[in-house]
């Protein structure tokens, strides 16, 4: 089968690789559509921290935002999965440690991550093997584009939940990229008044086109009380800015990860009585994202600026924007129009 393989920083190609086999407890999914995100770019450039601390190594097969159709099941798996449209959890815990047993499999010390960690092959390929327990069925109301947006949506939903936003609250989302805009959409669906803080005029204009009139640069940001602040940026200075801006007694959520350490004055947390929440992974938000997409309360398809074939992934990761690309920040990869059947 075809798979996108990164062999070294800046070096990648579509290769023929052995097809996955459904081991006991696993399924094989024919991938229809997948997303490309900042983590994939970091792997391609060689900057991803996992490459430097031994949690990942080249050659590697990326792709952790995906949807497809189950084509084969291993021993012990209900054959009713065959033919079903699905997406899945990226974070695959060991299942036996205390963290996994307490529902924290996404931070299991021995976890693998599809297309990210511990050599688990990703979904930028014709097929991918996934543990059956990690599958999430997609209803008919969630089309392929939405299906491939469930994983980033689950992350964003967890950020909004972490901010403890309620109807009538005023939220500030820092960073109007894919995750930031998704968080803004989920916060708006929860009834919050949502503002965004960014740098790039084009990104801010796109946010306004989505109905977020309050999209600001730092020197324009109004002096308002922010009941929850979500930092979805990758700027090292923004965690401190988020803490500075959030209302005392409320919550600041950190979901963006900078390439270098950030400095935050811990005294401010105590003196403002602020709760800080970190978000890693979509696991606990996947079902909620699917439900929001199915109901139409959140529809992020406009965020997909372009769709490329598998052979076009390397140029996208290298920073090239496809011809005719729209203003949306997310890029998708079309791998199969229809399930191949097995």
CSV table of C-alpha atoms in Angstrom, one decimal:
chain,number,residue,atom,x,y,z
A,1,UNK,CA,0.0,0.0,0.0
A,2,UNK,CA,1.0,3.7,-0.2
A,3,UNK,CA,2.2,5.5,2.9
A,4,UNK,CA,3.8,8.9,3.5
A,5,UNK,CA,7.2,8.4,5.1
A,6,UNK,CA,9.5,11.0,6.6
A,7,UNK,CA,13.1,9.7,6.5
A,8,UNK,CA,15.0,12.7,7.7
A,9,UNK,CA,14.4,16.4,8.4
A,10,UNK,CA,13.0,17.9,5.1
A,11,UNK,CA,13.0,14.5,3.4
A,12,UNK,CA,9.9,12.5,2.8
A,13,UNK,CA,8.1,10.6,0.0
A,14,UNK,CA,5.2,8.3,-0.7
A,15,UNK,CA,6.4,4.7,-0.5
A,16,UNK,CA,5.1,1.3,-1.0
A,17,UNK,CA,5.0,-0.4,2.4
A,18,UNK,CA,3.5,-3.7,3.8
A,19,UNK,CA,-0.2,-3.5,4.5
A,20,UNK,CA,-1.2,-3.6,8.2
A,21,UNK,CA,-2.7,-6.8,9.5
A,22,UNK,CA,-5.4,-6.7,12.2
A,23,UNK,CA,-3.9,-8.1,15.3
A,24,UNK,CA,-6.1,-9.5,18.1
A,25,UNK,CA,-8.2,-6.7,19.4
A,26,UNK,CA,-7.4,-4.4,16.4
A,27,UNK,CA,-9.1,-3.4,13.2
A,28,UNK,CA,-7.7,-2.2,9.9
A,29,UNK,CA,-9.2,1.0,8.5
A,30,UNK,CA,-9.2,2.1,4.9
A,31,UNK,CA,-8.3,5.8,5.3
A,32,UNK,CA,-10.5,8.2,3.3
A,33,UNK,CA,-9.4,11.6,4.5
A,34,UNK,CA,-6.7,12.9,6.9
A,35,UNK,CA,-5.6,16.3,8.2
A,36,UNK,CA,-2.2,17.9,8.4
A,37,UNK,CA,-1.4,19.9,11.5
A,38,UNK,CA,1.5,21.8,13.1
A,39,UNK,CA,2.8,18.6,14.8
A,40,UNK,CA,3.3,17.0,11.4
A,41,UNK,CA,5.2,20.1,10.3
A,42,UNK,CA,7.5,19.8,13.3
A,43,UNK,CA,8.3,16.2,12.5
A,44,UNK,CA,9.0,17.1,8.9
A,45,UNK,CA,11.3,20.0,9.9
A,46,UNK,CA,13.0,17.9,12.6
A,47,UNK,CA,12.0,20.3,15.4
A,48,UNK,CA,9.5,18.1,17.2
A,49,UNK,CA,10.6,17.5,20.8
A,50,UNK,CA,9.8,13.8,20.6
A,51,UNK,CA,12.6,13.4,18.0
A,52,UNK,CA,15.1,14.7,20.5
A,53,UNK,CA,14.1,12.8,23.7
A,54,UNK,CA,13.7,9.4,22.1
A,55,UNK,CA,9.9,9.2,21.9
A,56,UNK,CA,10.0,9.2,18.1
A,57,UNK,CA,12.5,8.5,15.4
A,58,UNK,CA,13.0,8.5,11.7
A,59,UNK,CA,11.8,6.9,9.5
A,60,UNK,CA,8.3,7.6,10.6
A,61,UNK,CA,4.8,7.6,9.2
A,62,UNK,CA,2.7,10.6,10.4
A,63,UNK,CA,-1.0,11.3,10.4
A,64,UNK,CA,-3.3,11.5,13.5
A,65,UNK,CA,-6.3,13.4,12.2
A,66,UNK,CA,-8.3,10.9,10.1
A,67,UNK,CA,-11.5,9.1,9.2
A,68,UNK,CA,-12.1,6.0,7.2
A,69,UNK,CA,-14.0,2.7,6.9
A,70,UNK,CA,-13.2,-0.4,8.8
A,71,UNK,CA,-12.2,-3.1,6.3
A,72,UNK,CA,-10.9,-6.0,8.5
A,73,UNK,CA,-11.0,-7.0,12.2
A,74,UNK,CA,-8.7,-9.1,14.3
A,75,UNK,CA,-9.6,-11.9,16.8
A,76,UNK,CA,-11.8,-10.8,19.6
A,77,UNK,CA,-13.3,-7.9,17.7
A,78,UNK,CA,-17.0,-7.6,16.8
A,79,UNK,CA,-17.4,-8.1,13.0
A,80,UNK,CA,-20.1,-5.5,13.1
A,81,UNK,CA,-17.4,-2.9,12.8
A,82,UNK,CA,-16.7,-3.9,9.2
A,83,UNK,CA,-18.0,-1.4,6.8
A,84,UNK,CA,-18.6,1.3,9.4
A,85,UNK,CA,-17.3,4.9,9.0
A,86,UNK,CA,-15.0,5.7,12.0
A,87,UNK,CA,-12.4,8.0,13.4
A,88,UNK,CA,-10.2,7.1,16.4
A,89,UNK,CA,-8.3,8.2,19.5
A,90,UNK,CA,-4.7,9.1,18.8
A,91,UNK,CA,-3.5,8.3,22.4
A,92,UNK,CA,-3.2,4.6,23.0
A,93,UNK,CA,-2.4,3.8,26.6
A,94,UNK,CA,-1.1,0.5,27.9
A,95,UNK,CA,-4.5,-0.2,29.5
A,96,UNK,CA,-3.1,-1.7,32.7
A,97,UNK,CA,-1.3,1.2,34.6
A,98,UNK,CA,-2.9,3.3,37.2
A,99,UNK,CA,-3.3,6.2,34.8
A,100,UNK,CA,-5.1,4.1,32.2
A,101,UNK,CA,-7.3,2.4,34.9
A,102,UNK,CA,-8.4,5.9,36.1
A,103,UNK,CA,-9.3,7.2,32.7
A,104,UNK,CA,-6.1,9.0,32.0
A,105,UNK,CA,-4.8,6.8,29.2
A,106,UNK,CA,-3.8,9.9,27.2
A,107,UNK,CA,-1.0,10.5,29.7
A,108,UNK,CA,0.1,6.9,30.1
A,109,UNK,CA,3.9,6.8,30.4
A,110,UNK,CA,4.0,3.8,28.1
A,111,UNK,CA,1.5,5.1,25.5
A,112,UNK,CA,1.9,5.0,21.8
A,113,UNK,CA,0.3,7.7,19.6
A,114,UNK,CA,-0.9,7.1,16.1
A,115,UNK,CA,1.5,8.9,13.7
A,116,UNK,CA,3.3,10.6,16.6
A,117,UNK,CA,4.9,8.5,19.3
A,118,UNK,CA,6.6,5.2,19.9
A,119,UNK,CA,6.7,4.1,16.3
A,120,UNK,CA,2.9,3.7,15.8
A,121,UNK,CA,2.3,4.1,12.1
A,122,UNK,CA,0.0,7.0,11.2
A,123,UNK,CA,-2.9,7.5,8.9
A,124,UNK,CA,-1.3,9.3,5.9
A,125,UNK,CA,-1.5,6.0,4.2
A,126,UNK,CA,-4.1,3.8,2.4
A,127,UNK,CA,-4.7,1.9,5.6
A,128,UNK,CA,-4.0,2.1,9.3
A,129,UNK,CA,-4.3,-0.4,12.1
A,130,UNK,CA,-6.1,0.8,15.2
A,131,UNK,CA,-7.2,-0.9,18.5
A,132,UNK,CA,-10.9,-1.5,18.4
A,133,UNK,CA,-11.4,0.2,21.8
A,134,UNK,CA,-10.0,3.5,20.3
A,135,UNK,CA,-12.6,3.6,17.5
A,136,UNK,CA,-15.4,6.2,17.4
A,137,UNK,CA,-18.3,5.6,15.0
A,138,UNK,CA,-19.3,8.5,12.7
A,139,UNK,CA,-23.0,9.1,12.1
A,140,UNK,CA,-24.2,9.9,8.6
A,141,UNK,CA,-24.6,13.5,9.6
A,142,UNK,CA,-20.9,13.8,10.0
A,143,UNK,CA,-19.4,13.7,6.5
A,144,UNK,CA,-15.8,12.8,5.6
A,145,UNK,CA,-14.5,16.4,6.0
A,146,UNK,CA,-16.1,16.7,9.5
A,147,UNK,CA,-14.8,13.2,10.3
A,148,UNK,CA,-11.2,14.2,9.7
A,149,UNK,CA,-11.8,17.3,11.9
A,150,UNK,CA,-13.0,15.3,15.0
A,151,UNK,CA,-9.5,15.0,16.5
A,152,UNK,CA,-8.6,18.7,16.4
A,153,UNK,CA,-12.2,19.4,17.5
A,154,UNK,CA,-11.9,17.1,20.5
A,155,UNK,CA,-8.8,19.0,21.6
A,156,UNK,CA,-10.6,22.4,21.2
A,157,UNK,CA,-13.6,21.1,23.1
A,158,UNK,CA,-11.5,20.0,25.9
A,159,UNK,CA,-9.9,23.5,26.1
A,160,UNK,CA,-13.4,25.1,26.3
A,161,UNK,CA,-14.5,22.7,29.0
A,162,UNK,CA,-11.2,23.4,30.8
A,163,UNK,CA,-12.1,27.1,30.8
A,164,UNK,CA,-15.4,26.3,32.5
A,165,UNK,CA,-17.3,28.7,30.2
A,166,UNK,CA,-21.0,29.3,30.6
A,167,UNK,CA,-23.6,31.2,28.7
A,168,UNK,CA,-23.0,34.9,29.0
A,169,UNK,CA,-19.3,34.6,29.9
A,170,UNK,CA,-16.7,36.5,27.9
A,171,UNK,CA,-13.9,34.4,26.5
A,172,UNK,CA,-10.6,35.3,24.9
A,173,UNK,CA,-8.9,32.8,22.6
A,174,UNK,CA,-5.2,33.6,21.8
A,175,UNK,CA,-4.1,32.3,18.4
A,176,UNK,CA,-6.6,32.2,15.5
A,177,UNK,CA,-5.2,29.0,13.9
A,178,UNK,CA,-7.1,25.8,13.5
A,179,UNK,CA,-7.3,24.9,17.2
A,180,UNK,CA,-8.0,28.5,18.3
A,181,UNK,CA,-10.8,28.9,15.8
A,182,UNK,CA,-12.3,25.5,16.7
A,183,UNK,CA,-12.2,26.6,20.4
A,184,UNK,CA,-13.9,29.8,19.5
A,185,UNK,CA,-16.6,27.9,17.7
A,186,UNK,CA,-17.2,25.5,20.7
A,187,UNK,CA,-17.2,28.5,23.1
A,188,UNK,CA,-19.7,30.3,21.0
A,189,UNK,CA,-21.9,27.2,20.9
A,190,UNK,CA,-21.7,27.2,24.7
A,191,UNK,CA,-23.2,30.7,24.7
A,192,UNK,CA,-20.0,32.7,25.5
A,193,UNK,CA,-19.1,36.0,23.9
A,194,UNK,CA,-15.9,35.1,22.1
A,195,UNK,CA,-13.0,37.3,21.2
A,196,UNK,CA,-9.7,36.3,19.5
A,197,UNK,CA,-6.2,37.7,19.8
A,198,UNK,CA,-3.7,37.3,17.0
A,199,UNK,CA,-1.0,38.9,14.9
A,200,UNK,CA,-1.6,38.1,11.3
A,201,UNK,CA,-4.1,40.5,9.6
A,202,UNK,CA,-5.3,37.7,7.3
A,203,UNK,CA,-6.0,35.3,10.1
A,204,UNK,CA,-7.9,38.0,12.0
A,205,UNK,CA,-9.9,38.9,8.9
A,206,UNK,CA,-10.8,35.3,8.4
A,207,UNK,CA,-11.9,35.0,12.1
A,208,UNK,CA,-14.2,38.0,11.5
A,209,UNK,CA,-15.6,36.4,8.4
A,210,UNK,CA,-16.7,33.5,10.7
A,211,UNK,CA,-18.8,35.9,12.8
A,212,UNK,CA,-16.1,36.7,15.5
A,213,UNK,CA,-16.2,40.5,15.3
A,214,UNK,CA,-13.9,40.8,18.2
A,215,UNK,CA,-10.7,39.7,16.5
A,216,UNK,CA,-7.8,41.9,17.7
A,217,UNK,CA,-4.2,42.6,17.7
A,218,UNK,CA,-2.6,43.2,21.1
A,219,UNK,CA,-2.6,47.0,20.9
A,220,UNK,CA,-6.2,46.9,19.9
A,221,UNK,CA,-7.5,44.5,22.5
A,222,UNK,CA,-10.3,46.2,24.5
A,223,UNK,CA,-9.9,46.5,28.3
A,224,UNK,CA,-12.6,44.0,29.2
A,225,UNK,CA,-12.9,41.3,31.9
A,226,UNK,CA,-12.1,37.9,30.4
A,227,UNK,CA,-13.9,35.1,32.2
A,228,UNK,CA,-11.8,32.5,30.5
A,229,UNK,CA,-8.6,32.7,28.4
A,230,UNK,CA,-7.5,29.9,26.1
A,231,UNK,CA,-3.9,30.1,24.8
A,232,UNK,CA,-3.9,28.2,21.5
A,233,UNK,CA,-0.8,30.0,20.2
A,234,UNK,CA,2.8,28.8,19.9
A,235,UNK,CA,4.4,32.1,21.1
A,236,UNK,CA,6.6,31.7,24.2
A,237,UNK,CA,5.3,35.1,25.6
A,238,UNK,CA,1.6,34.2,25.4
A,239,UNK,CA,1.2,32.0,28.6
A,240,UNK,CA,2.2,35.0,30.7
A,241,UNK,CA,-0.1,37.3,28.7
A,242,UNK,CA,-3.0,34.8,29.2
A,243,UNK,CA,-2.4,34.9,32.9
A,244,UNK,CA,-2.2,38.6,32.9
A,245,UNK,CA,-5.5,39.0,31.1
A,246,UNK,CA,-7.8,36.4,32.8
A,247,UNK,CA,-10.2,37.6,35.5
A,248,UNK,CA,-9.2,36.7,39.1
A,249,UNK,CA,-10.8,33.5,40.3
A,250,UNK,CA,-11.3,32.2,36.7
A,251,UNK,CA,-9.4,29.8,34.4
A,252,UNK,CA,-6.7,30.0,31.9
A,253,UNK,CA,-6.2,27.1,29.5
A,254,UNK,CA,-2.9,26.2,27.8
A,255,UNK,CA,-3.3,24.1,24.7
A,256,UNK,CA,-0.7,25.7,22.4
A,257,UNK,CA,2.9,24.6,22.8
A,258,UNK,CA,5.8,26.9,22.1
A,259,UNK,CA,9.1,25.7,20.6
A,260,UNK,CA,11.0,27.2,23.6
A,261,UNK,CA,10.2,27.5,27.3
A,262,UNK,CA,7.8,30.1,28.5
A,263,UNK,CA,8.2,32.1,31.7
A,264,UNK,CA,5.2,32.6,33.9
A,265,UNK,CA,5.2,34.2,37.4
A,266,UNK,CA,3.6,31.5,39.7
A,267,UNK,CA,2.9,34.2,42.2
A,268,UNK,CA,0.3,35.6,39.9
A,269,UNK,CA,-1.7,32.4,40.0
A,270,UNK,CA,-1.9,32.6,43.7
A,271,UNK,CA,-2.6,36.3,44.0
A,272,UNK,CA,-5.3,36.2,41.3
A,273,UNK,CA,-6.6,32.8,42.6
A,274,UNK,CA,-6.5,31.6,39.0
A,275,UNK,CA,-6.8,27.9,37.9
A,276,UNK,CA,-4.5,26.9,35.1
A,277,UNK,CA,-5.5,23.9,32.9
A,278,UNK,CA,-3.2,22.1,30.5
A,279,UNK,CA,-4.7,20.1,27.6
A,280,UNK,CA,-2.9,17.2,25.9
A,281,UNK,CA,-4.9,15.3,23.3
A,282,UNK,CA,-8.5,14.9,22.3
A,283,UNK,CA,-9.4,11.7,24.0
A,284,UNK,CA,-12.1,12.9,26.3
A,285,UNK,CA,-13.5,15.3,23.7
A,286,UNK,CA,-13.9,13.1,20.7
A,287,UNK,CA,-17.5,12.0,21.4
A,288,UNK,CA,-18.5,15.6,22.2
A,289,UNK,CA,-17.0,16.9,19.0
A,290,UNK,CA,-18.9,14.2,17.0
A,291,UNK,CA,-22.1,15.1,18.7
A,292,UNK,CA,-21.6,18.9,18.1
A,293,UNK,CA,-20.8,18.3,14.4
A,294,UNK,CA,-23.8,15.9,14.0
A,295,UNK,CA,-26.2,18.4,15.5
A,296,UNK,CA,-24.8,21.3,13.5
A,297,UNK,CA,-24.1,23.4,16.6
A,298,UNK,CA,-20.5,23.5,15.4
A,299,UNK,CA,-19.6,23.3,11.7
A,300,UNK,CA,-15.9,23.8,11.1
A,301,UNK,CA,-15.7,22.7,7.4
A,302,UNK,CA,-14.9,26.3,6.4
A,303,UNK,CA,-11.6,25.9,8.2
A,304,UNK,CA,-10.3,23.5,5.4
A,305,UNK,CA,-8.6,25.8,3.0
A,306,UNK,CA,-7.5,23.1,0.6
A,307,UNK,CA,-7.4,19.3,0.0
A,308,UNK,CA,-4.4,17.7,-1.6
A,309,UNK,CA,-3.5,14.1,-2.7
A,310,UNK,CA,-1.1,12.0,-0.7
A,311,UNK,CA,1.6,12.8,-3.2
A,312,UNK,CA,1.2,16.5,-2.3
A,313,UNK,CA,1.9,16.2,1.4
A,314,UNK,CA,5.6,16.9,1.3
A,315,UNK,CA,5.2,20.3,-0.4
A,316,UNK,CA,2.5,21.3,2.1
A,317,UNK,CA,4.8,20.4,5.0
A,318,UNK,CA,7.5,22.4,3.4
A,319,UNK,CA,5.3,25.5,3.6
A,320,UNK,CA,3.9,25.6,0.1
A,321,UNK,CA,0.3,26.6,-0.2
A,322,UNK,CA,-1.6,24.7,-2.9
A,323,UNK,CA,-3.0,26.6,-6.0
A,324,UNK,CA,-6.4,27.9,-5.3
A,325,UNK,CA,-6.2,27.5,-1.6
A,326,UNK,CA,-8.8,29.3,0.5
A,327,UNK,CA,-8.4,31.3,3.6
A,328,UNK,CA,-9.0,28.5,6.0
A,329,UNK,CA,-5.9,27.4,8.0
A,330,UNK,CA,-6.4,23.6,7.8
A,331,UNK,CA,-5.2,21.4,5.0
A,332,UNK,CA,-6.7,18.0,4.3
A,333,UNK,CA,-5.4,15.0,2.4
A,334,UNK,CA,-7.8,12.9,0.2
A,335,UNK,CA,-6.6,9.4,0.3
A,336,UNK,CA,-9.6,7.4,-1.0
A,337,UNK,CA,-13.0,8.6,-2.3
A,338,UNK,CA,-14.7,5.3,-1.3
A,339,UNK,CA,-13.7,2.3,0.9
A,340,UNK,CA,-11.8,-0.3,-1.1
A,341,UNK,CA,-13.4,-3.2,0.7
A,342,UNK,CA,-11.5,-6.3,1.9
